[in-house]
Every structure is written in structure tokens, then in C-alpha cells.
Amino acid sequence: DVKVTQSSRYLVKRTGEKVFLECVQDMDHENMFWYRQDPGLGLRLIYFSYDVKMKEKGDIPEGYSVSREKKERFSLILESASTNQTSMYLCASSSLAREDGELFFGEGSRLTVL
Amino acid sequence: ELKVEQNPLFLSMQEGKNYTIYCNYSTTSDRLYWYRQDPGKSLESLFVLLSNGAVKQEGRLMASLDTKARLSTLHITAAVHDLSATYFCAVGMYNNNDMRFGAGTRLTVKP
């Protein structure tokens, strides 16, 4: 089974702090994604990466950056956390070899910014 | 820009009843996904629909896709409490770099 692991399930940070959210997948997937989930808004794409060191902006990249130094790992960085970044963050991966393009999700990281 | 609308957003139903969740999308797409999310959990894949007229069934859930109408439905038959969850549809394009999610339908099944 595909496993997508997010390092932190719950985080509480203060405004202005730098925050790292880590995501690791173990199935050699090319594509990796970061979404944030807010009630009534569904999932919104922040950034995605289709290869090592490659990244593309999603719908809401402002205030975020990403890093993909190794194929299995995709990090989301909040340079200076703000209260409006309090949310659930979901990492996902997918394989180009699969025709259906199905996404596999991690358990999520719930971030609270005070 | 691809937009995805789900309705209803909230659904409370009695056990044993049938109901349908609708997912409309705004532009041509070649794939449609349904996911389930339990409270505090991540998203679990239910169905992947890849062609017009595709129909898939698993237990009490059946999903269909009409690409001409840009509509997918998730039909619930004889609901049971275990189906209580939030259901998301998602519409993707080739390589899924432009996948969009609906807002989700929060389903509560009451005894």
C-alpha cells in the first residue's frame, strides 16, 4: 500500500514563527502536492511538484514556499506564520505510471497559529 | 478556470433511505474522483471515473459520470450510520496538476 506520512499531526505556533511541514511518500511517486483544507472551501492547492527541485504554484501560494530536494520528500514552509494560516494541511502524491492519476493522501497536519 | 460545485453541502438522512450527491464542474475534464473523509482523518479514495457513462459501485455507494453534462453523482442506497462522513468530488486534468475539489458534502445518517 502507498504510504504518505506527514511528520506532525498537530502544531501550535505563534505569529511570525517559521513553520516546516514535512511529507514523505514511499512509493516512488513523481508528483507531490500540498493542499489546505478549510470548512466550506474544500481542498485548495498551495503548491505541487512533478520532479525533484521542480515546483509549481497552485491556487493559493501566497505566504508559502516549498522544497523538494529528494523524490520522496516534499516540504511546505511558512516563512512567517500568520493567524489566517490556521488550517488543516494535507499532503498527497500520485504516480505518472497510473492512468487514473489517483491521489494518495497523508493523515494531515492541523496547524494553529496564535 | 476549472470550478467544481457540490450539492448539497450538508445532508441529514434516516437510515434505510436513498439519496444522491451531485457534483457539477465547469470545463471539460477526463477524470472524476470521489473521496471520503472521516472526522479528523485524511481522504480515502472511493471511486475513479475516467470516461463518459462510467458507473462504479461499492456496497451502498454508486458513482456515475456524464461528461457531456459535466456532472457526476454519488448515489447512496439504504443508508446506514457507518456512511456518515464528508464526501468530496474532485475533477482532474491530465497529470492532475490542475485537480480541483468540491467543497464537500457532510453526510449524517441517523437511526
JSON list of C-alpha atoms in Angstrom, two decimals:
[
{"chain": "A", "resi": 1, "resn": "ASP", "atom": "CA", "xyz": [0.00, 0.00, 0.00]},
{"chain": "A", "resi": 2, "resn": "VAL", "atom": "CA", "xyz": [1.06, 3.53, -0.70]},
{"chain": "A", "resi": 3, "resn": "LYS", "atom": "CA", "xyz": [2.00, 5.40, 2.40]},
{"chain": "A", "resi": 4, "resn": "VAL", "atom": "CA", "xyz": [2.16, 9.17, 2.68]},
{"chain": "A", "resi": 5, "resn": "THR", "atom": "CA", "xyz": [3.46, 10.30, 6.05]},
{"chain": "A", "resi": 6, "resn": "GLN", "atom": "CA", "xyz": [3.20, 13.77, 7.44]},
{"chain": "A", "resi": 7, "resn": "SER", "atom": "CA", "xyz": [5.59, 14.33, 10.28]},
{"chain": "A", "resi": 8, "resn": "SER", "atom": "CA", "xyz": [3.41, 16.43, 12.54]},
{"chain": "A", "resi": 9, "resn": "ARG", "atom": "CA", "xyz": [-0.28, 15.80, 13.16]},
{"chain": "A", "resi": 10, "resn": "TYR", "atom": "CA", "xyz": [-0.81, 18.84, 15.37]},
{"chain": "A", "resi": 11, "resn": "LEU", "atom": "CA", "xyz": [1.21, 22.03, 15.69]},
{"chain": "A", "resi": 12, "resn": "VAL", "atom": "CA", "xyz": [0.70, 25.25, 17.60]},
{"chain": "A", "resi": 13, "resn": "LYS", "atom": "CA", "xyz": [2.84, 28.19, 16.54]},
{"chain": "A", "resi": 14, "resn": "ARG", "atom": "CA", "xyz": [2.99, 31.89, 17.24]},
{"chain": "A", "resi": 15, "resn": "THR", "atom": "CA", "xyz": [2.53, 34.66, 14.69]},
{"chain": "A", "resi": 16, "resn": "GLY", "atom": "CA", "xyz": [5.79, 35.36, 12.88]},
{"chain": "A", "resi": 17, "resn": "GLU", "atom": "CA", "xyz": [7.35, 31.98, 13.54]},
{"chain": "A", "resi": 18, "resn": "LYS", "atom": "CA", "xyz": [8.80, 29.91, 10.71]},
{"chain": "A", "resi": 19, "resn": "VAL", "atom": "CA", "xyz": [6.96, 26.63, 10.24]},
{"chain": "A", "resi": 20, "resn": "PHE", "atom": "CA", "xyz": [8.06, 23.48, 8.43]},
{"chain": "A", "resi": 21, "resn": "LEU", "atom": "CA", "xyz": [5.63, 20.77, 7.43]},
{"chain": "A", "resi": 22, "resn": "GLU", "atom": "CA", "xyz": [7.24, 17.60, 6.18]},
{"chain": "A", "resi": 23, "resn": "CYS", "atom": "CA", "xyz": [5.76, 14.95, 3.91]},
{"chain": "A", "resi": 24, "resn": "VAL", "atom": "CA", "xyz": [7.33, 11.65, 2.84]},
{"chain": "A", "resi": 25, "resn": "GLN", "atom": "CA", "xyz": [5.94, 9.06, 0.44]},
{"chain": "A", "resi": 26, "resn": "ASP", "atom": "CA", "xyz": [7.30, 5.56, -0.02]},
{"chain": "A", "resi": 27, "resn": "MET", "atom": "CA", "xyz": [6.05, 4.59, -3.49]},
{"chain": "A", "resi": 28, "resn": "ASP", "atom": "CA", "xyz": [8.46, 6.48, -5.74]},
{"chain": "A", "resi": 29, "resn": "HIS", "atom": "CA", "xyz": [5.70, 8.82, -6.94]},
{"chain": "A", "resi": 30, "resn": "GLU", "atom": "CA", "xyz": [6.72, 11.63, -9.24]},
{"chain": "A", "resi": 31, "resn": "ASN", "atom": "CA", "xyz": [4.01, 14.09, -8.24]},
{"chain": "A", "resi": 32, "resn": "MET", "atom": "CA", "xyz": [3.55, 15.55, -4.79]},
{"chain": "A", "resi": 33, "resn": "PHE", "atom": "CA", "xyz": [1.04, 18.14, -3.63]},
{"chain": "A", "resi": 34, "resn": "TRP", "atom": "CA", "xyz": [0.26, 20.38, -0.69]},
{"chain": "A", "resi": 35, "resn": "TYR", "atom": "CA", "xyz": [-3.37, 21.34, -0.04]},
{"chain": "A", "resi": 36, "resn": "ARG", "atom": "CA", "xyz": [-5.02, 23.26, 2.72]},
{"chain": "A", "resi": 37, "resn": "GLN", "atom": "CA", "xyz": [-8.49, 22.32, 3.87]},
{"chain": "A", "resi": 38, "resn": "ASP", "atom": "CA", "xyz": [-10.90, 24.81, 5.39]},
{"chain": "A", "resi": 39, "resn": "PRO", "atom": "CA", "xyz": [-14.57, 24.26, 6.27]},
{"chain": "A", "resi": 40, "resn": "GLY", "atom": "CA", "xyz": [-16.87, 25.07, 3.37]},
{"chain": "A", "resi": 41, "resn": "LEU", "atom": "CA", "xyz": [-13.99, 25.58, 0.96]},
{"chain": "A", "resi": 42, "resn": "GLY", "atom": "CA", "xyz": [-12.91, 22.03, 0.27]},
{"chain": "A", "resi": 43, "resn": "LEU", "atom": "CA", "xyz": [-9.27, 21.48, -0.56]},
{"chain": "A", "resi": 44, "resn": "ARG", "atom": "CA", "xyz": [-7.26, 24.23, -2.20]},
{"chain": "A", "resi": 45, "resn": "LEU", "atom": "CA", "xyz": [-3.94, 23.58, -3.89]},
{"chain": "A", "resi": 46, "resn": "ILE", "atom": "CA", "xyz": [-0.99, 25.51, -2.49]},
{"chain": "A", "resi": 47, "resn": "TYR", "atom": "CA", "xyz": [1.93, 24.06, -4.46]},
{"chain": "A", "resi": 48, "resn": "PHE", "atom": "CA", "xyz": [2.77, 20.92, -6.34]},
{"chain": "A", "resi": 49, "resn": "SER", "atom": "CA", "xyz": [5.94, 19.31, -7.59]},
{"chain": "A", "resi": 50, "resn": "TYR", "atom": "CA", "xyz": [6.35, 16.91, -10.50]},
{"chain": "A", "resi": 51, "resn": "ASP", "atom": "CA", "xyz": [10.04, 16.19, -10.01]},
{"chain": "A", "resi": 52, "resn": "VAL", "atom": "CA", "xyz": [12.96, 16.81, -7.70]},
{"chain": "A", "resi": 53, "resn": "LYS", "atom": "CA", "xyz": [13.72, 20.53, -7.38]},
{"chain": "A", "resi": 54, "resn": "MET", "atom": "CA", "xyz": [10.68, 21.36, -9.54]},
{"chain": "A", "resi": 55, "resn": "LYS", "atom": "CA", "xyz": [7.68, 23.22, -8.18]},
{"chain": "A", "resi": 56, "resn": "GLU", "atom": "CA", "xyz": [4.59, 24.93, -9.48]},
{"chain": "A", "resi": 57, "resn": "LYS", "atom": "CA", "xyz": [2.24, 27.35, -7.77]},
{"chain": "A", "resi": 58, "resn": "GLY", "atom": "CA", "xyz": [-1.29, 26.26, -7.10]},
{"chain": "A", "resi": 59, "resn": "ASP", "atom": "CA", "xyz": [-4.26, 28.46, -6.36]},
{"chain": "A", "resi": 60, "resn": "ILE", "atom": "CA", "xyz": [-3.11, 29.96, -3.05]},
{"chain": "A", "resi": 61, "resn": "PRO", "atom": "CA", "xyz": [0.72, 30.07, -2.90]},
{"chain": "A", "resi": 62, "resn": "GLU", "atom": "CA", "xyz": [1.00, 33.43, -1.13]},
{"chain": "A", "resi": 63, "resn": "GLY", "atom": "CA", "xyz": [2.72, 33.12, 2.23]},
{"chain": "A", "resi": 64, "resn": "TYR", "atom": "CA", "xyz": [4.06, 29.64, 1.47]},
{"chain": "A", "resi": 65, "resn": "SER", "atom": "CA", "xyz": [7.12, 28.11, -0.12]},
{"chain": "A", "resi": 66, "resn": "VAL", "atom": "CA", "xyz": [8.09, 24.51, -0.80]},
{"chain": "A", "resi": 67, "resn": "SER", "atom": "CA", "xyz": [11.18, 22.39, -1.13]},
{"chain": "A", "resi": 68, "resn": "ARG", "atom": "CA", "xyz": [11.75, 19.10, -2.89]},
{"chain": "A", "resi": 69, "resn": "GLU", "atom": "CA", "xyz": [15.36, 18.03, -2.61]},
{"chain": "A", "resi": 70, "resn": "LYS", "atom": "CA", "xyz": [14.61, 14.30, -2.77]},
{"chain": "A", "resi": 71, "resn": "LYS", "atom": "CA", "xyz": [11.93, 12.48, -4.70]},
{"chain": "A", "resi": 72, "resn": "GLU", "atom": "CA", "xyz": [10.25, 11.06, -1.65]},
{"chain": "A", "resi": 73, "resn": "ARG", "atom": "CA", "xyz": [10.11, 14.24, 0.41]},
{"chain": "A", "resi": 74, "resn": "PHE", "atom": "CA", "xyz": [8.11, 17.44, -0.11]},
{"chain": "A", "resi": 75, "resn": "SER", "atom": "CA", "xyz": [8.23, 20.20, 2.49]},
{"chain": "A", "resi": 76, "resn": "LEU", "atom": "CA", "xyz": [5.87, 23.12, 2.98]},
{"chain": "A", "resi": 77, "resn": "ILE", "atom": "CA", "xyz": [7.35, 26.22, 4.59]},
{"chain": "A", "resi": 78, "resn": "LEU", "atom": "CA", "xyz": [5.57, 29.13, 6.18]},
{"chain": "A", "resi": 79, "resn": "GLU", "atom": "CA", "xyz": [8.24, 31.80, 6.37]},
{"chain": "A", "resi": 80, "resn": "SER", "atom": "CA", "xyz": [6.32, 33.95, 8.85]},
{"chain": "A", "resi": 81, "resn": "ALA", "atom": "CA", "xyz": [3.17, 32.30, 10.11]},
{"chain": "A", "resi": 82, "resn": "SER", "atom": "CA", "xyz": [0.00, 34.35, 10.39]},
{"chain": "A", "resi": 83, "resn": "THR", "atom": "CA", "xyz": [-3.31, 33.59, 12.07]},
{"chain": "A", "resi": 84, "resn": "ASN", "atom": "CA", "xyz": [-5.07, 33.21, 8.70]},
{"chain": "A", "resi": 85, "resn": "GLN", "atom": "CA", "xyz": [-2.82, 30.22, 8.02]},
{"chain": "A", "resi": 86, "resn": "THR", "atom": "CA", "xyz": [-4.50, 28.28, 10.79]},
{"chain": "A", "resi": 87, "resn": "SER", "atom": "CA", "xyz": [-5.82, 25.29, 8.88]},
{"chain": "A", "resi": 88, "resn": "MET", "atom": "CA", "xyz": [-5.54, 21.60, 8.10]},
{"chain": "A", "resi": 89, "resn": "TYR", "atom": "CA", "xyz": [-2.72, 20.88, 5.66]},
{"chain": "A", "resi": 90, "resn": "LEU", "atom": "CA", "xyz": [-2.85, 17.76, 3.52]},
{"chain": "A", "resi": 91, "resn": "CYS", "atom": "CA", "xyz": [-0.01, 16.29, 1.51]},
{"chain": "A", "resi": 92, "resn": "ALA", "atom": "CA", "xyz": [-0.71, 13.98, -1.42]},
{"chain": "A", "resi": 93, "resn": "SER", "atom": "CA", "xyz": [1.23, 12.09, -4.04]},
{"chain": "A", "resi": 94, "resn": "SER", "atom": "CA", "xyz": [0.49, 10.45, -7.36]},
{"chain": "A", "resi": 95, "resn": "SER", "atom": "CA", "xyz": [2.26, 8.39, -9.96]},
{"chain": "A", "resi": 96, "resn": "LEU", "atom": "CA", "xyz": [2.59, 9.23, -13.63]},
{"chain": "A", "resi": 97, "resn": "ALA", "atom": "CA", "xyz": [2.54, 5.49, -14.29]},
{"chain": "A", "resi": 98, "resn": "ARG", "atom": "CA", "xyz": [-1.06, 5.24, -13.16]},
{"chain": "A", "resi": 99, "resn": "GLU", "atom": "CA", "xyz": [-3.53, 6.08, -15.88]},
{"chain": "A", "resi": 100, "resn": "ASP", "atom": "CA", "xyz": [-6.16, 7.11, -13.38]},
{"chain": "A", "resi": 101, "resn": "GLY", "atom": "CA", "xyz": [-3.91, 9.71, -11.71]},
{"chain": "A", "resi": 102, "resn": "GLU", "atom": "CA", "xyz": [-5.31, 8.90, -8.31]},
{"chain": "A", "resi": 103, "resn": "LEU", "atom": "CA", "xyz": [-4.03, 10.95, -5.38]},
{"chain": "A", "resi": 104, "resn": "PHE", "atom": "CA", "xyz": [-2.93, 9.32, -2.13]},
{"chain": "A", "resi": 105, "resn": "PHE", "atom": "CA", "xyz": [-3.21, 11.50, 0.93]},
{"chain": "A", "resi": 106, "resn": "GLY", "atom": "CA", "xyz": [-1.37, 11.74, 4.20]},
{"chain": "A", "resi": 107, "resn": "GLU", "atom": "CA", "xyz": [-3.15, 11.99, 7.55]},
{"chain": "A", "resi": 108, "resn": "GLY", "atom": "CA", "xyz": [-2.96, 15.75, 7.62]},
{"chain": "A", "resi": 109, "resn": "SER", "atom": "CA", "xyz": [-1.28, 18.34, 9.82]},
{"chain": "A", "resi": 110, "resn": "ARG", "atom": "CA", "xyz": [-3.52, 20.62, 11.82]},
{"chain": "A", "resi": 111, "resn": "LEU", "atom": "CA", "xyz": [-1.76, 23.93, 12.34]},
{"chain": "A", "resi": 112, "resn": "THR", "atom": "CA", "xyz": [-2.91, 26.58, 14.80]},
{"chain": "A", "resi": 113, "resn": "VAL", "atom": "CA", "xyz": [-1.25, 29.99, 14.67]},
{"chain": "A", "resi": 114, "resn": "LEU", "atom": "CA", "xyz": [-1.80, 32.13, 17.76]},
{"chain": "B", "resi": 1, "resn": "GLU", "atom": "CA", "xyz": [-10.58, 28.10, -14.69]},
{"chain": "B", "resi": 2, "resn": "LEU", "atom": "CA", "xyz": [-11.97, 24.78, -13.56]},
{"chain": "B", "resi": 3, "resn": "LYS", "atom": "CA", "xyz": [-14.66, 25.12, -10.88]},
{"chain": "B", "resi": 4, "resn": "VAL", "atom": "CA", "xyz": [-16.35, 22.31, -9.02]},
{"chain": "B", "resi": 5, "resn": "GLU", "atom": "CA", "xyz": [-19.69, 22.62, -7.25]},
{"chain": "B", "resi": 6, "resn": "GLN", "atom": "CA", "xyz": [-21.10, 20.03, -4.93]},
{"chain": "B", "resi": 7, "resn": "ASN", "atom": "CA", "xyz": [-24.58, 19.93, -3.53]},
{"chain": "B", "resi": 8, "resn": "PRO", "atom": "CA", "xyz": [-25.92, 19.61, -1.02]},
{"chain": "B", "resi": 9, "resn": "LEU", "atom": "CA", "xyz": [-23.20, 20.75, 1.37]},
{"chain": "B", "resi": 10, "resn": "PHE", "atom": "CA", "xyz": [-25.00, 19.22, 4.33]},
{"chain": "B", "resi": 11, "resn": "LEU", "atom": "CA", "xyz": [-27.20, 16.16, 4.24]},
{"chain": "B", "resi": 12, "resn": "SER", "atom": "CA", "xyz": [-29.00, 14.55, 7.13]},
{"chain": "B", "resi": 13, "resn": "MET", "atom": "CA", "xyz": [-30.82, 11.37, 6.33]},
{"chain": "B", "resi": 14, "resn": "GLN", "atom": "CA", "xyz": [-32.53, 8.49, 8.03]},
{"chain": "B", "resi": 15, "resn": "GLU", "atom": "CA", "xyz": [-31.14, 5.00, 7.94]},
{"chain": "B", "resi": 16, "resn": "GLY", "atom": "CA", "xyz": [-32.63, 2.98, 5.13]},
{"chain": "B", "resi": 17, "resn": "LYS", "atom": "CA", "xyz": [-33.28, 5.95, 2.86]},
{"chain": "B", "resi": 18, "resn": "ASN", "atom": "CA", "xyz": [-31.77, 6.72, -0.54]},
{"chain": "B", "resi": 19, "resn": "TYR", "atom": "CA", "xyz": [-30.17, 9.96, -1.61]},
{"chain": "B", "resi": 20, "resn": "THR", "atom": "CA", "xyz": [-27.88, 11.47, -4.26]},
{"chain": "B", "resi": 21, "resn": "ILE", "atom": "CA", "xyz": [-25.00, 13.91, -4.01]},
{"chain": "B", "resi": 22, "resn": "TYR", "atom": "CA", "xyz": [-24.29, 15.98, -7.11]},
{"chain": "B", "resi": 23, "resn": "CYS", "atom": "CA", "xyz": [-21.01, 17.26, -8.48]},
{"chain": "B", "resi": 24, "resn": "ASN", "atom": "CA", "xyz": [-21.00, 19.77, -11.33]},
{"chain": "B", "resi": 25, "resn": "TYR", "atom": "CA", "xyz": [-17.87, 21.08, -12.96]},
{"chain": "B", "resi": 26, "resn": "SER", "atom": "CA", "xyz": [-17.24, 23.93, -15.34]},
{"chain": "B", "resi": 27, "resn": "THR", "atom": "CA", "xyz": [-14.84, 22.76, -18.04]},
{"chain": "B", "resi": 28, "resn": "THR", "atom": "CA", "xyz": [-14.07, 19.62, -19.97]},
{"chain": "B", "resi": 29, "resn": "SER", "atom": "CA", "xyz": [-12.30, 17.02, -17.91]},
{"chain": "B", "resi": 30, "resn": "ASP", "atom": "CA", "xyz": [-11.15, 13.48, -18.40]},
{"chain": "B", "resi": 31, "resn": "ARG", "atom": "CA", "xyz": [-11.34, 12.22, -14.85]},
{"chain": "B", "resi": 32, "resn": "LEU", "atom": "CA", "xyz": [-13.52, 12.48, -11.77]},
{"chain": "B", "resi": 33, "resn": "TYR", "atom": "CA", "xyz": [-12.79, 11.24, -8.27]},
{"chain": "B", "resi": 34, "resn": "TRP", "atom": "CA", "xyz": [-14.85, 10.67, -5.17]},
{"chain": "B", "resi": 35, "resn": "TYR", "atom": "CA", "xyz": [-13.22, 10.68, -1.75]},
{"chain": "B", "resi": 36, "resn": "ARG", "atom": "CA", "xyz": [-14.48, 10.05, 1.74]},
{"chain": "B", "resi": 37, "resn": "GLN", "atom": "CA", "xyz": [-13.19, 11.78, 4.86]},
{"chain": "B", "resi": 38, "resn": "ASP", "atom": "CA", "xyz": [-14.00, 10.76, 8.42]},
{"chain": "B", "resi": 39, "resn": "PRO", "atom": "CA", "xyz": [-13.64, 13.39, 11.18]},
{"chain": "B", "resi": 40, "resn": "GLY", "atom": "CA", "xyz": [-10.00, 14.03, 12.00]},
{"chain": "B", "resi": 41, "resn": "LYS", "atom": "CA", "xyz": [-8.85, 11.68, 9.26]},
{"chain": "B", "resi": 42, "resn": "SER", "atom": "CA", "xyz": [-7.41, 12.03, 5.81]},
{"chain": "B", "resi": 43, "resn": "LEU", "atom": "CA", "xyz": [-9.12, 11.43, 2.49]},
{"chain": "B", "resi": 44, "resn": "GLU", "atom": "CA", "xyz": [-9.81, 7.92, 1.35]},
{"chain": "B", "resi": 45, "resn": "SER", "atom": "CA", "xyz": [-10.36, 7.19, -2.32]},
{"chain": "B", "resi": 46, "resn": "LEU", "atom": "CA", "xyz": [-13.78, 5.74, -3.18]},
{"chain": "B", "resi": 47, "resn": "PHE", "atom": "CA", "xyz": [-14.10, 5.89, -6.97]},
{"chain": "B", "resi": 48, "resn": "VAL", "atom": "CA", "xyz": [-12.19, 6.98, -10.04]},
{"chain": "B", "resi": 49, "resn": "LEU", "atom": "CA", "xyz": [-14.30, 7.63, -13.14]},
{"chain": "B", "resi": 50, "resn": "LEU", "atom": "CA", "xyz": [-12.45, 8.02, -16.40]},
{"chain": "B", "resi": 51, "resn": "SER", "atom": "CA", "xyz": [-15.00, 8.02, -19.20]},
{"chain": "B", "resi": 52, "resn": "ASN", "atom": "CA", "xyz": [-18.44, 9.23, -20.14]},
{"chain": "B", "resi": 53, "resn": "GLY", "atom": "CA", "xyz": [-21.09, 6.89, -18.83]},
{"chain": "B", "resi": 54, "resn": "ALA", "atom": "CA", "xyz": [-18.76, 5.27, -16.32]},
{"chain": "B", "resi": 55, "resn": "VAL", "atom": "CA", "xyz": [-20.56, 3.73, -13.38]},
{"chain": "B", "resi": 56, "resn": "LYS", "atom": "CA", "xyz": [-18.89, 2.18, -10.35]},
{"chain": "B", "resi": 57, "resn": "GLN", "atom": "CA", "xyz": [-20.43, 0.60, -7.28]},
{"chain": "B", "resi": 58, "resn": "GLU", "atom": "CA", "xyz": [-19.09, -0.38, -3.91]},
{"chain": "B", "resi": 59, "resn": "GLY", "atom": "CA", "xyz": [-21.53, -1.60, -1.30]},
{"chain": "B", "resi": 60, "resn": "ARG", "atom": "CA", "xyz": [-24.26, 1.01, -0.82]},
{"chain": "B", "resi": 61, "resn": "LEU", "atom": "CA", "xyz": [-22.49, 3.66, -2.88]},
{"chain": "B", "resi": 62, "resn": "MET", "atom": "CA", "xyz": [-22.70, 4.08, -6.64]},
{"chain": "B", "resi": 63, "resn": "ALA", "atom": "CA", "xyz": [-20.94, 6.78, -8.65]},
{"chain": "B", "resi": 64, "resn": "SER", "atom": "CA", "xyz": [-21.60, 7.80, -12.23]},
{"chain": "B", "resi": 65, "resn": "LEU", "atom": "CA", "xyz": [-20.17, 10.27, -14.69]},
{"chain": "B", "resi": 66, "resn": "ASP", "atom": "CA", "xyz": [-21.79, 12.22, -17.53]},
{"chain": "B", "resi": 67, "resn": "THR", "atom": "CA", "xyz": [-19.02, 14.19, -19.21]},
{"chain": "B", "resi": 68, "resn": "LYS", "atom": "CA", "xyz": [-21.39, 15.89, -21.63]},
{"chain": "B", "resi": 69, "resn": "ALA", "atom": "CA", "xyz": [-23.43, 17.34, -18.79]},
{"chain": "B", "resi": 70, "resn": "ARG", "atom": "CA", "xyz": [-20.24, 17.82, -16.71]},
{"chain": "B", "resi": 71, "resn": "LEU", "atom": "CA", "xyz": [-21.98, 16.04, -13.87]},
{"chain": "B", "resi": 72, "resn": "SER", "atom": "CA", "xyz": [-21.15, 13.23, -11.53]},
{"chain": "B", "resi": 73, "resn": "THR", "atom": "CA", "xyz": [-23.46, 11.71, -8.96]},
{"chain": "B", "resi": 74, "resn": "LEU", "atom": "CA", "xyz": [-22.84, 9.68, -5.83]},
{"chain": "B", "resi": 75, "resn": "HIS", "atom": "CA", "xyz": [-25.93, 7.66, -5.00]},
{"chain": "B", "resi": 76, "resn": "ILE", "atom": "CA", "xyz": [-26.47, 6.25, -1.55]},
{"chain": "B", "resi": 77, "resn": "THR", "atom": "CA", "xyz": [-28.78, 3.27, -1.24]},
{"chain": "B", "resi": 78, "resn": "ALA", "atom": "CA", "xyz": [-30.40, 2.25, 2.06]},
{"chain": "B", "resi": 79, "resn": "ALA", "atom": "CA", "xyz": [-28.10, 4.43, 4.13]},
{"chain": "B", "resi": 80, "resn": "VAL", "atom": "CA", "xyz": [-26.51, 3.11, 7.31]},
{"chain": "B", "resi": 81, "resn": "HIS", "atom": "CA", "xyz": [-24.84, 5.02, 10.14]},
{"chain": "B", "resi": 82, "resn": "ASP", "atom": "CA", "xyz": [-21.36, 3.92, 9.04]},
{"chain": "B", "resi": 83, "resn": "LEU", "atom": "CA", "xyz": [-21.73, 6.04, 5.92]},
{"chain": "B", "resi": 84, "resn": "SER", "atom": "CA", "xyz": [-21.68, 9.23, 8.00]},
{"chain": "B", "resi": 85, "resn": "ALA", "atom": "CA", "xyz": [-18.68, 11.21, 6.71]},
{"chain": "B", "resi": 86, "resn": "THR", "atom": "CA", "xyz": [-17.76, 14.07, 4.42]},
{"chain": "B", "resi": 87, "resn": "TYR", "atom": "CA", "xyz": [-17.69, 13.21, 0.72]},
{"chain": "B", "resi": 88, "resn": "PHE", "atom": "CA", "xyz": [-15.63, 15.16, -1.78]},
{"chain": "B", "resi": 89, "resn": "CYS", "atom": "CA", "xyz": [-15.64, 15.08, -5.52]},
{"chain": "B", "resi": 90, "resn": "ALA", "atom": "CA", "xyz": [-12.55, 16.17, -7.40]},
{"chain": "B", "resi": 91, "resn": "VAL", "atom": "CA", "xyz": [-12.08, 16.87, -11.07]},
{"chain": "B", "resi": 92, "resn": "GLY", "atom": "CA", "xyz": [-8.72, 16.46, -12.72]},
{"chain": "B", "resi": 93, "resn": "MET", "atom": "CA", "xyz": [-6.98, 17.06, -15.96]},
{"chain": "B", "resi": 94, "resn": "TYR", "atom": "CA", "xyz": [-4.15, 15.08, -17.47]},
{"chain": "B", "resi": 95, "resn": "ASN", "atom": "CA", "xyz": [-1.32, 14.56, -14.89]},
{"chain": "B", "resi": 96, "resn": "ASN", "atom": "CA", "xyz": [-3.62, 16.11, -12.27]},
{"chain": "B", "resi": 97, "resn": "ASN", "atom": "CA", "xyz": [-1.66, 19.29, -11.98]},
{"chain": "B", "resi": 98, "resn": "ASP", "atom": "CA", "xyz": [-4.94, 21.10, -12.20]},
{"chain": "B", "resi": 99, "resn": "MET", "atom": "CA", "xyz": [-7.15, 18.98, -9.95]},
{"chain": "B", "resi": 100, "resn": "ARG", "atom": "CA", "xyz": [-9.97, 20.85, -8.23]},
{"chain": "B", "resi": 101, "resn": "PHE", "atom": "CA", "xyz": [-12.04, 19.73, -5.26]},
{"chain": "B", "resi": 102, "resn": "GLY", "atom": "CA", "xyz": [-15.62, 20.46, -4.42]},
{"chain": "B", "resi": 103, "resn": "ALA", "atom": "CA", "xyz": [-16.45, 21.96, -1.03]},
{"chain": "B", "resi": 104, "resn": "GLY", "atom": "CA", "xyz": [-17.57, 18.60, 0.31]},
{"chain": "B", "resi": 105, "resn": "THR", "atom": "CA", "xyz": [-20.90, 17.14, 1.42]},
{"chain": "B", "resi": 106, "resn": "ARG", "atom": "CA", "xyz": [-21.20, 16.41, 5.10]},
{"chain": "B", "resi": 107, "resn": "LEU", "atom": "CA", "xyz": [-23.47, 13.39, 5.42]},
{"chain": "B", "resi": 108, "resn": "THR", "atom": "CA", "xyz": [-25.09, 12.39, 8.69]},
{"chain": "B", "resi": 109, "resn": "VAL", "atom": "CA", "xyz": [-27.11, 9.20, 8.81]},
{"chain": "B", "resi": 110, "resn": "LYS", "atom": "CA", "xyz": [-29.48, 8.99, 11.76]},
{"chain": "B", "resi": 111, "resn": "PRO", "atom": "CA", "xyz": [-31.04, 5.84, 13.22]}
]
